[in-house]
Short mmCIF file of C-alpha atoms in Angstrom, two decimals:
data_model
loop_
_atom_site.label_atom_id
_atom_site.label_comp_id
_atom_site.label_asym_id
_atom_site.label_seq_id
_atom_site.Cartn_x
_atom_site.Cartn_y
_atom_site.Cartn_z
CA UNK A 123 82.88 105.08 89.22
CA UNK A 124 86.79 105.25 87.80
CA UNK A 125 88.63 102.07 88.44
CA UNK A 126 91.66 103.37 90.97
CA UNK A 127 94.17 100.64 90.09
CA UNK A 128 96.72 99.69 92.93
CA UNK A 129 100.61 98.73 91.97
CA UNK A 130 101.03 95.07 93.28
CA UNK A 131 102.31 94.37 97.19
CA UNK A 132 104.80 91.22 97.39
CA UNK A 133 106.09 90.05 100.64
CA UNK A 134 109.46 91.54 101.38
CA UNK A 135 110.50 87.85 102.49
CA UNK A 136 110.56 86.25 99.13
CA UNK A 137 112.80 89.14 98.10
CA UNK A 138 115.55 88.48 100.72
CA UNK A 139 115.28 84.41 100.55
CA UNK A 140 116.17 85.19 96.69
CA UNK A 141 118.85 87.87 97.80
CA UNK A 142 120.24 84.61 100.36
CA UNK A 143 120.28 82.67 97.65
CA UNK A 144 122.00 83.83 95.00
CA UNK A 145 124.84 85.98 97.29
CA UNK A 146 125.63 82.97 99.40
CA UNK A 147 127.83 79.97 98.40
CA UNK A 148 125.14 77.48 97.70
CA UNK A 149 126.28 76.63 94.44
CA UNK A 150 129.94 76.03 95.83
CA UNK A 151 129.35 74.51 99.11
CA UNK A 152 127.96 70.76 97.59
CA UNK A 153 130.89 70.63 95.44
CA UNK A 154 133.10 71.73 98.04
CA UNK A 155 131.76 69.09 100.91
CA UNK A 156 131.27 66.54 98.81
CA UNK A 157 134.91 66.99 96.80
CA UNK A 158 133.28 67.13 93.25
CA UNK A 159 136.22 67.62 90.68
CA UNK A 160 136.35 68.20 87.31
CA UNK A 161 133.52 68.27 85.10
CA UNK A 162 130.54 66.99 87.47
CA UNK A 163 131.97 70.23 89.79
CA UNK A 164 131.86 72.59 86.93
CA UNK A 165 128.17 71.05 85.38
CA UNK A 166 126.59 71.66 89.03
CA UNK A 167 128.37 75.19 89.55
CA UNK A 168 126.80 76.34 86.00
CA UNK A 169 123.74 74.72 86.49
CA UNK A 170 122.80 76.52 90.16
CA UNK A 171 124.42 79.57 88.76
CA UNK A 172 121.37 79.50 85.99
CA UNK A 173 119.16 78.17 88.42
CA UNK A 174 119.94 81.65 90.43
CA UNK A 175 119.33 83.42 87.01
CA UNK A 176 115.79 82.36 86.84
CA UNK A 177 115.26 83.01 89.91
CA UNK A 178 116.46 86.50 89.33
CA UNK A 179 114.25 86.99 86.44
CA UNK A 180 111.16 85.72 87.76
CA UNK A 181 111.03 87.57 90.83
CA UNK A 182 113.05 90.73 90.51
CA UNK A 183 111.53 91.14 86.72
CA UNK A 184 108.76 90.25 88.24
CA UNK A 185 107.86 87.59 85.67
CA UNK A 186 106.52 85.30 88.35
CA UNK A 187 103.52 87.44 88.70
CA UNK A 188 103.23 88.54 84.57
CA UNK A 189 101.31 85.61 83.94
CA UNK A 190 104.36 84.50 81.75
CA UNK A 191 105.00 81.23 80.97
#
């Protein structure tokens, strides 16, 4: 019997919650409402921005589902 191997299915909704995420102005909006200035505004706009960036790796890479630590 040969093994018929099947590429993987995700559900298309984690896909677009990432896409909401990282296109919309979550990073800017807490600064914004909250009137962060200076470097506590610029700390929390880098740090979602990389938060976004893993985000983007370990779904669209698909390193989520690699078994990659």
């Amino acid at each position: 019997m040969a093994a018929h191997v099947e590429g993987q299915q995700h559900p298309i909704g984690i896909y677009l919650k990432i896409w909401d995420c990282c296109l919309s102005q979550h990073g800017f909006l807490p600064c914004d409402y909250f009137h962060f200035q200076g470097y506590l505004r610029w700390f929390l706009i880098i740090l979602f921005m990389l938060l976004k960036a893993g985000l983007i790796v370990a779904v669209f890479m698909h390193m989520l589902w690699s078994g990659w630590p």
